[in-house]
Each structure stands twice: as C-alpha cells, then as structure tokens.
Coordinates of C-alpha atoms in Angstrom, one line a residue:
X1 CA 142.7 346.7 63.3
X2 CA 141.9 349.3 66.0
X3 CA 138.1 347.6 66.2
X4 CA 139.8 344.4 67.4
X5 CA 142.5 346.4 69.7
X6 CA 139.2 348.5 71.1
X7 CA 137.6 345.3 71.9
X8 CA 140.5 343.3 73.5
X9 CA 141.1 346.3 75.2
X10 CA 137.4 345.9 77.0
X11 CA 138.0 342.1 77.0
X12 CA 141.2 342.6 78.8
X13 CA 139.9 345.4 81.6
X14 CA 137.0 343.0 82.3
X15 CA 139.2 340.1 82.5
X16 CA 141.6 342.3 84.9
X17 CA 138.7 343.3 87.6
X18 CA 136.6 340.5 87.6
X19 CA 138.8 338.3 88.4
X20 CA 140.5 340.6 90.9
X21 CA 144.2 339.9 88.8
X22 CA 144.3 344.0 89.1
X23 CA 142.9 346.8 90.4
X24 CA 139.9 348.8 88.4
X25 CA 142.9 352.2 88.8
X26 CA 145.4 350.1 87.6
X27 CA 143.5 348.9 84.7
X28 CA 141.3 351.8 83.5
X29 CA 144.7 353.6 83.2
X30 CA 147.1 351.0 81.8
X31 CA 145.0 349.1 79.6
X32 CA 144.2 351.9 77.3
X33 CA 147.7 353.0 77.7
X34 CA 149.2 350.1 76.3
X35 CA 146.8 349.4 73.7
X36 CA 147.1 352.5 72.1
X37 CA 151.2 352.2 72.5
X38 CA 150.4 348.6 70.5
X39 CA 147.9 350.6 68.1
X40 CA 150.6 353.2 67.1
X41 CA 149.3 356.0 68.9
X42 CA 152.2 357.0 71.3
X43 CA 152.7 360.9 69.6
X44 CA 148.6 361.2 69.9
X45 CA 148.6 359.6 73.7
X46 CA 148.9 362.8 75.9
X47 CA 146.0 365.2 74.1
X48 CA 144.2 362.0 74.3
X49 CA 144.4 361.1 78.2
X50 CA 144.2 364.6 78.4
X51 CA 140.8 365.6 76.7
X52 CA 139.1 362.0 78.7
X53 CA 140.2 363.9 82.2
X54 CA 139.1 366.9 80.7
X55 CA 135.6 365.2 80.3
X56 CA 135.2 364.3 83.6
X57 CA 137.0 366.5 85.2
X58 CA 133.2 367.7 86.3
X59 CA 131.8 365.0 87.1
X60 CA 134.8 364.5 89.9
X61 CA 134.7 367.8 91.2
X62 CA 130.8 367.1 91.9
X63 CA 131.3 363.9 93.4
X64 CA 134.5 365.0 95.8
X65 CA 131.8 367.7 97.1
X66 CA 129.0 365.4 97.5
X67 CA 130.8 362.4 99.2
X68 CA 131.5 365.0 101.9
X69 CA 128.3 367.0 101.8
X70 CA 126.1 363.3 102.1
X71 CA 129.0 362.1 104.7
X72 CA 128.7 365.1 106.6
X73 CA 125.2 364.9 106.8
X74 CA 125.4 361.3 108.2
X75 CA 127.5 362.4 110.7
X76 CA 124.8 364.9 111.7
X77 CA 122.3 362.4 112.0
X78 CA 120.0 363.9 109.3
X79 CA 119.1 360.3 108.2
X80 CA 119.1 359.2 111.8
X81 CA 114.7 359.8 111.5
X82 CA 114.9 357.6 108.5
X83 CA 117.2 354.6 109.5
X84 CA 114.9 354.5 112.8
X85 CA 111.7 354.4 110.7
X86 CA 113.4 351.3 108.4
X87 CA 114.4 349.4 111.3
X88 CA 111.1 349.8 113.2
X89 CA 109.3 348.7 109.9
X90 CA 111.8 346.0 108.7
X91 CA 112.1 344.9 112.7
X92 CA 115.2 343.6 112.0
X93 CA 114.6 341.7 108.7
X94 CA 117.3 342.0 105.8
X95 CA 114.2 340.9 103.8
X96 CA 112.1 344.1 104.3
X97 CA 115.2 346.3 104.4
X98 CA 116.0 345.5 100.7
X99 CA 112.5 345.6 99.2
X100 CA 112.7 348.9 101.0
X101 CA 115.8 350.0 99.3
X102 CA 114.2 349.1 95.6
X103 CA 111.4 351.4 96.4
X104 CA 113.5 354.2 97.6
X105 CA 115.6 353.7 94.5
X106 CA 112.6 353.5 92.6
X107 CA 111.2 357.2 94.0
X108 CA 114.9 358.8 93.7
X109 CA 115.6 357.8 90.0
X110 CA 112.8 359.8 89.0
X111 CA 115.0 362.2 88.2
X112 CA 116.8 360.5 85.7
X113 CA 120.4 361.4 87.1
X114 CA 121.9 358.1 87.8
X115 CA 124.6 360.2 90.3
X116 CA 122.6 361.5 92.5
X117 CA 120.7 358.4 92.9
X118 CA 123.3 356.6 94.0
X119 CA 124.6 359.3 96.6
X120 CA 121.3 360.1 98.0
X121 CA 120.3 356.1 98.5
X122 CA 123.6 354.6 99.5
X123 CA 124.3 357.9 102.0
X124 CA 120.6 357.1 103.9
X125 CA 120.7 353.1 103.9
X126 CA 124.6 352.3 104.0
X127 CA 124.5 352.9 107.8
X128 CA 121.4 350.9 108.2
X129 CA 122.9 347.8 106.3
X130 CA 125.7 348.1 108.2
X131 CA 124.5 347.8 111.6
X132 CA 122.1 344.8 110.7
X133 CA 125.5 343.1 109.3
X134 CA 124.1 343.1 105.7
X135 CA 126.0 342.9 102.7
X136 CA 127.0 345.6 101.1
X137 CA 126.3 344.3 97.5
X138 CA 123.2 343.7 98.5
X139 CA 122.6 347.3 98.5
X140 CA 124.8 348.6 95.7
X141 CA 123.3 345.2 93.3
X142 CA 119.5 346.6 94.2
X143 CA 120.4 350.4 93.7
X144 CA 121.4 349.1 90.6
X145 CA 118.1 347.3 89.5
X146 CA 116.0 350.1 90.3
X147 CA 118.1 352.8 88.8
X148 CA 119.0 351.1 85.4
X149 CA 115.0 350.6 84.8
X150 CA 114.2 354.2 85.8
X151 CA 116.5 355.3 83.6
X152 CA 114.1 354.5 80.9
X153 CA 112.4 358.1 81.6
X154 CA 111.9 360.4 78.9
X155 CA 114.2 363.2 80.5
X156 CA 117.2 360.4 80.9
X157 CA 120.0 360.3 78.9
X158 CA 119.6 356.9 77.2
X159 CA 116.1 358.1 75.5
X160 CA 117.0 361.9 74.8
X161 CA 120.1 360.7 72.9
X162 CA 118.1 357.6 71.1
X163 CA 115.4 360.6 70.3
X164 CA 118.0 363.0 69.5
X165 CA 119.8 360.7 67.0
X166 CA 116.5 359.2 64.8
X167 CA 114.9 362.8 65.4
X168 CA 111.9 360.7 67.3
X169 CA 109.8 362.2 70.1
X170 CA 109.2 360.5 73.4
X171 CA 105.5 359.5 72.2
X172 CA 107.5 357.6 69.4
X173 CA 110.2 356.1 71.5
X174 CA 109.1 356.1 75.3
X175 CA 105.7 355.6 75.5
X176 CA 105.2 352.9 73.6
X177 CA 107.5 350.9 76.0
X178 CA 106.1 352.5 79.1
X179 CA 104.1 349.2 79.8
X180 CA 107.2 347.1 79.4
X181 CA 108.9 349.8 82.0
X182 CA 106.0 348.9 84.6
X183 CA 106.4 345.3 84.1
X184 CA 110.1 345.8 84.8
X185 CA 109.7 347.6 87.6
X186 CA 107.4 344.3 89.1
X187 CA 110.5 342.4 87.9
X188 CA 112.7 344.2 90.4
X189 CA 110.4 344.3 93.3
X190 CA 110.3 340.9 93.3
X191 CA 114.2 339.7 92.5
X192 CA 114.5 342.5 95.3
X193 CA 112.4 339.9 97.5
X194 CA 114.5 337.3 95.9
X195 CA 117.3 338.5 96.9
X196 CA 116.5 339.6 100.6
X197 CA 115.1 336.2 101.2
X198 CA 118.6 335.3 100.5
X199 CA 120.2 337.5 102.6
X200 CA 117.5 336.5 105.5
X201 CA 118.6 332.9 105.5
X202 CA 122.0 334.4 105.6
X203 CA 121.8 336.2 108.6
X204 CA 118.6 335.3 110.0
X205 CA 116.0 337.8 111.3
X206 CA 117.1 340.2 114.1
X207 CA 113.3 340.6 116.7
X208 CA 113.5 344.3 117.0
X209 CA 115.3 347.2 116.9
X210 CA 116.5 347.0 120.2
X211 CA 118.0 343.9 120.1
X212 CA 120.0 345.5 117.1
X213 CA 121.4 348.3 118.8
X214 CA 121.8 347.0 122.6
X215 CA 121.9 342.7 122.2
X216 CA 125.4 341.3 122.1
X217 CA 124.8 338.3 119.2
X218 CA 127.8 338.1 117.0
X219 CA 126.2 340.3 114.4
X220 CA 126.0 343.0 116.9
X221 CA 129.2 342.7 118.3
X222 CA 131.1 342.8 114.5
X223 CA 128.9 345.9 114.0
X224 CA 128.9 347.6 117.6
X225 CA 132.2 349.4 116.7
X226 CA 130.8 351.1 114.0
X227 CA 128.1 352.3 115.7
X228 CA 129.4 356.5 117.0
X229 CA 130.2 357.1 113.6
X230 CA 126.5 355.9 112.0
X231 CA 125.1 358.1 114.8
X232 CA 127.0 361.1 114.0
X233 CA 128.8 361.1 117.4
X234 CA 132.4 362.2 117.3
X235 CA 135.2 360.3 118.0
X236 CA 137.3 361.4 121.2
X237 CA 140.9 361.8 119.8
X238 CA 143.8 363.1 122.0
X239 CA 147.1 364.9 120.7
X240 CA 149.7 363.1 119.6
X241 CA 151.7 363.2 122.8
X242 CA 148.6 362.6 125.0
X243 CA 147.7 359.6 126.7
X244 CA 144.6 357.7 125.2
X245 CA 142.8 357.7 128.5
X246 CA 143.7 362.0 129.2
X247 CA 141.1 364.0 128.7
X248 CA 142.4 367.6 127.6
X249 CA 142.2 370.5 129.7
X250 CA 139.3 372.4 128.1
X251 CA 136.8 369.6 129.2
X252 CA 136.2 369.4 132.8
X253 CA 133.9 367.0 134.2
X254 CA 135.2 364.0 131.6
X255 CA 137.6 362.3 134.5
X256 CA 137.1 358.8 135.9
X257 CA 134.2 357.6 137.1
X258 CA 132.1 361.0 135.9
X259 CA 128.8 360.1 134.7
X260 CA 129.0 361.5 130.9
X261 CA 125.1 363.2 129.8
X262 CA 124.8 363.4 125.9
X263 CA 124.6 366.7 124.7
X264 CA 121.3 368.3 124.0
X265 CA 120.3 367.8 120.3
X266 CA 120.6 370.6 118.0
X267 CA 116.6 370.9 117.1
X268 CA 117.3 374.0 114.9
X269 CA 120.6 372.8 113.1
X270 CA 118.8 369.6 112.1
X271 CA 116.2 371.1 110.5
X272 CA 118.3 373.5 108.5
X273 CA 120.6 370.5 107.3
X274 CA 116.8 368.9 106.0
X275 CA 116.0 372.4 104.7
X276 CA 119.4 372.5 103.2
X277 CA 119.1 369.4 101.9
X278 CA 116.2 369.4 100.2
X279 CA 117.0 373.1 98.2
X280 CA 120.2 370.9 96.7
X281 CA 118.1 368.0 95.5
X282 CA 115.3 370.5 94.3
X283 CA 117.9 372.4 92.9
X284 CA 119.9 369.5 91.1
X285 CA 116.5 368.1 89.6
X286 CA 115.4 371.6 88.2
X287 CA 119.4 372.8 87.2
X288 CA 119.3 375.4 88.4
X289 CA 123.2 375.6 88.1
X290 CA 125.6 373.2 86.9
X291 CA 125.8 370.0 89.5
X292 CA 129.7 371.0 90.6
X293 CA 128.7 374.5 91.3
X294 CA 125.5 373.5 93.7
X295 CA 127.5 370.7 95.6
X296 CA 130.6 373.3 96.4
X297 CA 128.1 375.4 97.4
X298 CA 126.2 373.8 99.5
X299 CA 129.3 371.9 100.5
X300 CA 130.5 375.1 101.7
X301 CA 127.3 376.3 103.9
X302 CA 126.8 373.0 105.3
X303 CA 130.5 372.8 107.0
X304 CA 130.2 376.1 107.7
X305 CA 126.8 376.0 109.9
X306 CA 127.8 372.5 111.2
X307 CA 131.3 373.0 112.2
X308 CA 132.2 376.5 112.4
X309 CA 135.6 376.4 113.7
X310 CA 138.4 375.4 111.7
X311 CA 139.8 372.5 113.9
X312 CA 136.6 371.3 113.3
X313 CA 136.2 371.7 109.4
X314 CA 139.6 370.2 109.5
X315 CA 139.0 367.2 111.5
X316 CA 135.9 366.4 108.9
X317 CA 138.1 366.7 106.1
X318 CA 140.4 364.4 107.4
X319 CA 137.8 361.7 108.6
X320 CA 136.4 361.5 104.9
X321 CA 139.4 361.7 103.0
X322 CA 139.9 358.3 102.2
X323 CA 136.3 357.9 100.6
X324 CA 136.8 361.0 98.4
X325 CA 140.2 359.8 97.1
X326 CA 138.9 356.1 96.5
X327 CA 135.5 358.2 94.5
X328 CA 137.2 360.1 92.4
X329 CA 140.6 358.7 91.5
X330 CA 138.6 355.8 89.6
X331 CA 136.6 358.7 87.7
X332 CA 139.3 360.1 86.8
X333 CA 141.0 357.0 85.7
X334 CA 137.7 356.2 83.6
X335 CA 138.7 359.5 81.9
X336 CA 141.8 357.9 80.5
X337 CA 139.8 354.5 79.5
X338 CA 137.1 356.6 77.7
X339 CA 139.6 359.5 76.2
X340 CA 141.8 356.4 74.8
X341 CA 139.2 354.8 73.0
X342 CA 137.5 357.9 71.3
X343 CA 141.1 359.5 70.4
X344 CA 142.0 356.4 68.5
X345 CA 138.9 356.2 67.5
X346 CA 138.8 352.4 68.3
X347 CA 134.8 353.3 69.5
X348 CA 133.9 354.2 66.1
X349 CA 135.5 351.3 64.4
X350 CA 134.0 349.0 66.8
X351 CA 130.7 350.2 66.3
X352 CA 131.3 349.6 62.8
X353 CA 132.3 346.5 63.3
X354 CA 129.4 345.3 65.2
X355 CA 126.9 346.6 62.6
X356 CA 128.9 344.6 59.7
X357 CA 128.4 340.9 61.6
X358 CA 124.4 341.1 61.8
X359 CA 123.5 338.8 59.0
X360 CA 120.7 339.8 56.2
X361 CA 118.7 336.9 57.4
X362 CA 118.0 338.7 60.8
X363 CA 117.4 342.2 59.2
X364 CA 113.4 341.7 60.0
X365 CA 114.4 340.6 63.6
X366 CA 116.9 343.3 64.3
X367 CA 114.5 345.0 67.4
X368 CA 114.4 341.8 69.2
X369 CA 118.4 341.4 68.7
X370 CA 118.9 344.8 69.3
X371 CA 117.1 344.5 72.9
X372 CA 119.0 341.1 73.7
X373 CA 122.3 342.9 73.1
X374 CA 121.4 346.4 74.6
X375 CA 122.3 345.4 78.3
X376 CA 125.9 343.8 77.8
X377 CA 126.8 345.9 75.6
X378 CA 126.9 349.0 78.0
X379 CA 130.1 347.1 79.1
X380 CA 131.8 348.1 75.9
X381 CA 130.5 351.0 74.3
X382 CA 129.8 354.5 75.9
X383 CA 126.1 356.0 75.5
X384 CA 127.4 357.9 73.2
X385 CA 129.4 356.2 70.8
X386 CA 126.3 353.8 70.9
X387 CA 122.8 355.8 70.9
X388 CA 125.0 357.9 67.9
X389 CA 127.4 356.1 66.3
X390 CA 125.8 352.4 66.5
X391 CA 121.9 353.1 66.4
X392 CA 121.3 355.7 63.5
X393 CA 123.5 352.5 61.3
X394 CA 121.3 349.9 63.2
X395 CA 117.9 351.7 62.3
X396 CA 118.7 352.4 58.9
X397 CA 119.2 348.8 58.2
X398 CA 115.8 347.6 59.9
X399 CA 114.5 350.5 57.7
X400 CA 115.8 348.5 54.9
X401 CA 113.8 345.3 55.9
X402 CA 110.7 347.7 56.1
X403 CA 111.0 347.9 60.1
X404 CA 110.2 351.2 61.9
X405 CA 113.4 352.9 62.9
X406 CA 111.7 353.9 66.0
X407 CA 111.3 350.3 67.1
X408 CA 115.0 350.0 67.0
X409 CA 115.3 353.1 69.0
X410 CA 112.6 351.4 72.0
X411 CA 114.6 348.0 72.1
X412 CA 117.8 349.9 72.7
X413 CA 116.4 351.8 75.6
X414 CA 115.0 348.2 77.2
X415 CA 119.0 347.4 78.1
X416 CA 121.6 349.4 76.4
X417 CA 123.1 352.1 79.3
X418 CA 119.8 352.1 81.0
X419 CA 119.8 348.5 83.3
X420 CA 123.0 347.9 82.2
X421 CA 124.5 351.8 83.7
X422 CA 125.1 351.1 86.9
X423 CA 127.5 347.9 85.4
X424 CA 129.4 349.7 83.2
X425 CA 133.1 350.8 83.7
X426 CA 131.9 353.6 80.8
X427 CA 130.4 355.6 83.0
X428 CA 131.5 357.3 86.3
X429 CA 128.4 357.1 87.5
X430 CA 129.3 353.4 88.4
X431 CA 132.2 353.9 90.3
X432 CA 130.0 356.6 92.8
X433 CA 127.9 353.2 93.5
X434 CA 130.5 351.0 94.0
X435 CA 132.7 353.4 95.9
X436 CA 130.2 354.9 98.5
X437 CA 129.1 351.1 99.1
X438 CA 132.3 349.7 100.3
X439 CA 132.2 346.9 97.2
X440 CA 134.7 346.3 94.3
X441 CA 133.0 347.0 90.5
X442 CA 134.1 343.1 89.8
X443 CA 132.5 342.4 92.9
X444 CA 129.6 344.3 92.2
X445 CA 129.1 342.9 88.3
X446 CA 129.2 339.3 89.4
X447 CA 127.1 339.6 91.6
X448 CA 123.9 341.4 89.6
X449 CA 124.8 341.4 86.2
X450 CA 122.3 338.0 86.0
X451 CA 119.4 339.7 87.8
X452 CA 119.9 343.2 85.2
X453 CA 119.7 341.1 82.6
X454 CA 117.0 339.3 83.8
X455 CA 115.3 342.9 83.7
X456 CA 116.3 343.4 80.1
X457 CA 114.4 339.9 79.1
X458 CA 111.3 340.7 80.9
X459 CA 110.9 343.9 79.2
X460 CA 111.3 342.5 76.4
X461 CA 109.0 340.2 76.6
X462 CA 106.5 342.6 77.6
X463 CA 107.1 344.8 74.8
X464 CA 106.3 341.5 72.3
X465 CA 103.5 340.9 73.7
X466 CA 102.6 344.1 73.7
X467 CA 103.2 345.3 70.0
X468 CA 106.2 347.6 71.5
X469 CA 108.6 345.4 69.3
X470 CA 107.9 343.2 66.5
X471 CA 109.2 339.9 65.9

C-alpha cells in the first residue's frame, strides 16, 4: 500500500510540473500532503514536514548567502575578465559558447559538490548567454551533462555511499569504471556541440564582440536593456516623490546636456573580490567549515568592502530579493516532498518493491539492468534511500547468481543520482540550477533528460566492452 501511494506520489509531481498543470512549490508541498492524508498519516504529518525542513534547512541558508554573494559579485564585474575572454574566443558563436560551458563545468565538478557547481558556472556564463540572446536551458541542460558525469568522482556522494554501503573501496567501485567516465565525458563534449549547432542555426552567428555590445540587430535590441546590470553598473533610481528625469541634490554635474565620464575602476576592490573569491571556493573544496558558515561569512565581508554604507547594502538586498526567494522556497518545499516520503516510510517500501519485480531469469544480468535503470530512477528515489536501502538488496541478489557485488555497485554509479542529479526533484541541488538559470525544472527535464540518458548508455557500453560490467 504505501509503495504504490510513494510511487503515484512521484507519478503525480512529475505529471504536475512537466506539464506545467502546477507549479514545482505547489506540488513539492501538496502532493506529499495529501498522499500521506490518503495513506493515514495525518497525526504523524507535522514531525514529518518538520524533520524534511529540518534537513535542508542548511542547504537553504547556504544557497540564500551564495545567490547574493555570486550576484554581488556580478554586479562588481568580477566575471566581467571572463565574459570578455568567451566572447572574444566564441566571436559571437552560441556554438563555441556552449562547448565552452561543458568544459568549464567539466573543471568545476571536480570537486564533487554538485551546489557549488552550479553557482559558480551559471553566476560566470548566465550574463554571457544573455547578452548573445541564448537560451537559458541551453546552459542549465549542459551544466547538467557535465556535472552528473563528474559526479562519478571517488570523493562524490553517489560513490562514497555505494562504497559505504557494500563496504568496497574506490579501486573496487571507481576505478574500474574510470574509462567508462572518460568516454562519457567525450559523450558530452560532443552532444554539447550537438546542441550549440542547434542553438547556432537558431540564432545565427553574431561577427564579433562589438557587434554584440554596440550593433542594433533584434538580438541586440531584446538584450540591450539588460546590459548595466551584466556590467555591474547601478541603476539610477530617484525617491518616490522625485521626478524620473531629477537628479538629486548630492550629484552635481548630472543635469541636461552634461557629458557623463564613467567612474574610474576600482583596481584594488576587484582584486580583493578575486582574492576573496577564490579563499571561498578553496575553502568550500577543502571544508574548512561547514558550507552555510563560509557563505555568511564571506557574504558578510564581501557587502561590507563593496558597499559600505547601509543605503547601499540595502539597495543590494532589495535588487536580489526575488532570486533568493524563488532559490530557496523550492528547497525548502523539497524538504516537505522528501520528509513525507521517509516519515511514512513510502521510500522504504518502494525500494522493496522494486527489488521484488526483477525476475530470477535476469539475476545474471542484474549490472546491466541496474545501469539502464540507475538514471531515471534518481526521479524517484533519494541517494539515500537508493545507494542504502535499494543496492545492499540488489547486490545480494546478483551475489546469489554468483555476480560480484561490486559490479552492482559500478553500474549504479554510471546513472543513478550522478547524470541523473541535476534532474531530480530529490535533491535541492536541482532547484539551485534551475533557479539561478531563469528556467522551470519541467522545462529543464524535457529538455535534457534524452541527452543524460544518452550519457548513462554510452557508459555503459564502455564499461561492457571494457570488462567494468558483465553481461
């Protein structure tokens, strides 16, 4: 009973976003609601929604702080340098701009923290895709290819939990399947091509930099308005009771007809906000403190040195308001989804469940079934109701049919939460990417669920062939 009410619950949500008949708030919060209403569960419900917000009550506080840390430091023009050196290398072309985004994504995931991938990319390329009129799931859809294969790294959470629950090691699980990984990697370098040829023949291939920022084609025009804010340069806003063309009092010179000279740029602030910068990430890769704790922080010195008045701090918080609230509401409403599920306990029986229906006559064939399923299944079960609840039972059976548990363990890795994260409404990692890139998650899984699946059946082909899995 609760399996089947856990997985109509899923089929339901899915249903709900992807085909836009509610929003991803409304139904990460009233889907779970009502099912466990239906599944008897109304005197339980409160601890329950309670200990899923509890869970990522973290994860929201570090995201609030780094949406306005990364949007500060666009505002600064820290990745000013950057978008320059794109658009003088892509001249223009959508094509070279997205194989330039896997390879970026492909540097940052090396971390193996699927947030910060997704804030440091779309923070540094989201103002270049917008002022070449690109789309935005264009950028979020190739984050996601890179960062779901990287995620394959010993130190990321799909392999330490697969290792932690068969008690492998990563010479058992990882490298085994580390060609497979490189062969992936190709695979997204080139439906990253794929892709930006498509988007060329879209919008066609702006001549130079240039014409980007000073022609007047329709492309420009639709993006031209946009333009102060990707450069960091304040908007001029009057009091309420001011006229929009008064200037206030405090800034002579800015009449009619005065000729208006930019001010100097701040060589010494720009090279604190890289220094800055680059202490978080080192800091964030290394843990040196919890992730909440170094984006407050560094948050807090960043405003500080950048704005030091409080009209000023004030007027930021304002301007990014609305991107924090749209962040973090729908991690927080993934908290209810997720806290639902395991309360009830629906996760456990569906993981159950879904062991029970594999058929004896595929016990000898349960890697290659297990890699085929990986990747889809991230839309249904967290990482670690599967890599723990679903897996130990999975690799016990192939045991059975004299397979080594550990090959179990390297097909799950080849889809299941690792291409198929950035999909998943499981984790709040997700809703960062989809968020910061201006696109909806139904959007966003149309759109590249083909293409990370794709990546799933390549690797496992390369595994086949390369004794990674057996048949």
């Amino acid at each position: 009973m609760s399996a089947a009410l856990g997985f109509a619950t899923i089929a339901i949500f899915l249903l709900l976003t992807m085909t836009k008949r509610a929003s991803v708030l409304v139904s990460l919060v009233l889907v779970p609601v009502l099912a466990a209403l239906a599944g008897g569960f109304a005197g339980e419900l409160g601890g329950m929604v309670l200990d899923g917000l509890s869970q990522v009550a973290p994860t929201g506080i570090m995201i609030a702080f780094a949406v306005l840390y990364f949007s500060l430091m666009v505002d600064a023009g820290l990745f000013d340098p950057l978008i320059r050196g794109l658009l003088r290398m892509a001249k223009g072309d959508p094509l070279r701009i997205t194989l330039a985004t896997a390879v970026l994504t492909l540097c940052v995931s090396l971390d193996g923290d699927g947030a910060s991938t997704f804030l440091i990319t779309v923070s540094a390329l989201l103002p270049v895709y917008k002022k070449l009129g690109m789309s935005p799931l264009v950028l979020s859809g190739v984050v996601c290819l890179g960062a779901g294969v990287m995620n394959m790294v010993p130190w990321g959470g799909p392999t330490v939990r697969a290792m932690a629950a068969l008690k492998l090691d990563s010479s058992e699980v990882f490298l085994p399947v580390l060609p497979a990984m490189i062969f992936g990697i190709a695979w997204v370098l080139l439906a990253s091509y794929l892709i930006g040829r498509r988007e060329r023949r879209r919008l066609g291939t702006l001549e130079a930099q240039g014409q980007a920022r000073d022609g007047r084609t329709e492309r420009d025009a639709r993006t031209e308005q946009s333009e102060p804010e990707e450069r960091g340069e304040p908007e001029e806003q009057g009091e309420p009771d001011q006229k929009p063309d008064s200037a206030p009092a405090s800034a002579p010179g800015k009449g009619p007809g005065a000729v208006l000279v930019p001010a100097p740029p701040r060589t010494w602030l720009t090279v604190f906000n890289l220094l800055l910068t680059i202490v978080l990430v080192v800091g964030l890769v290394q843990e040196v403190m919890p992730l909440p704790v170094l984006f407050v922080l560094g948050f807090t010195v960043a405003l500080l040195a950048n704005h030091p008045r409080w009209e000023q701090q004030q007027a930021l918080l304002d301007k990014h308001a609305k991107s924090v609230v749209l962040v973090t509401t729908m991690i927080f409403a993934a908290g209810v989804l997720t806290g639902v599920l395991t309360g009830t306990k629906m996760i456990d029986e569906m993981a159950e469940a879904l062991v029970s229906v594999v058929p004896d006559s595929l016990g000898g064939h349960l890697p290659a079934l297990v890699a085929l399923t990986g990747m889809p299944l991230s839309l249904v079960f967290t990482p670690d109701a599967y890599y723990f609840g679903v897996l130990p039972v999975l690799a016990q059976t192939a045991d059975g049919f004299g397979t080594d548990p550990a090959e179990v363990a390297r097909a799950a890795i080849l889809g299941q939460m690792t291409t198929g994260f950035p999909l998943s409404p499981l984790t709040a990692s997700t809703f960062i990417l989809v968020g910061m890139s201006g696109v909806s998650l139904g959007e966003h899984q149309r759109f590249i669920f083909r293409w990370a699946f794709a990546t799933t059946l390549v690797m496992t082909a390369a595994a086949l062939l390369t004794g990674a899995l057996s048949l």
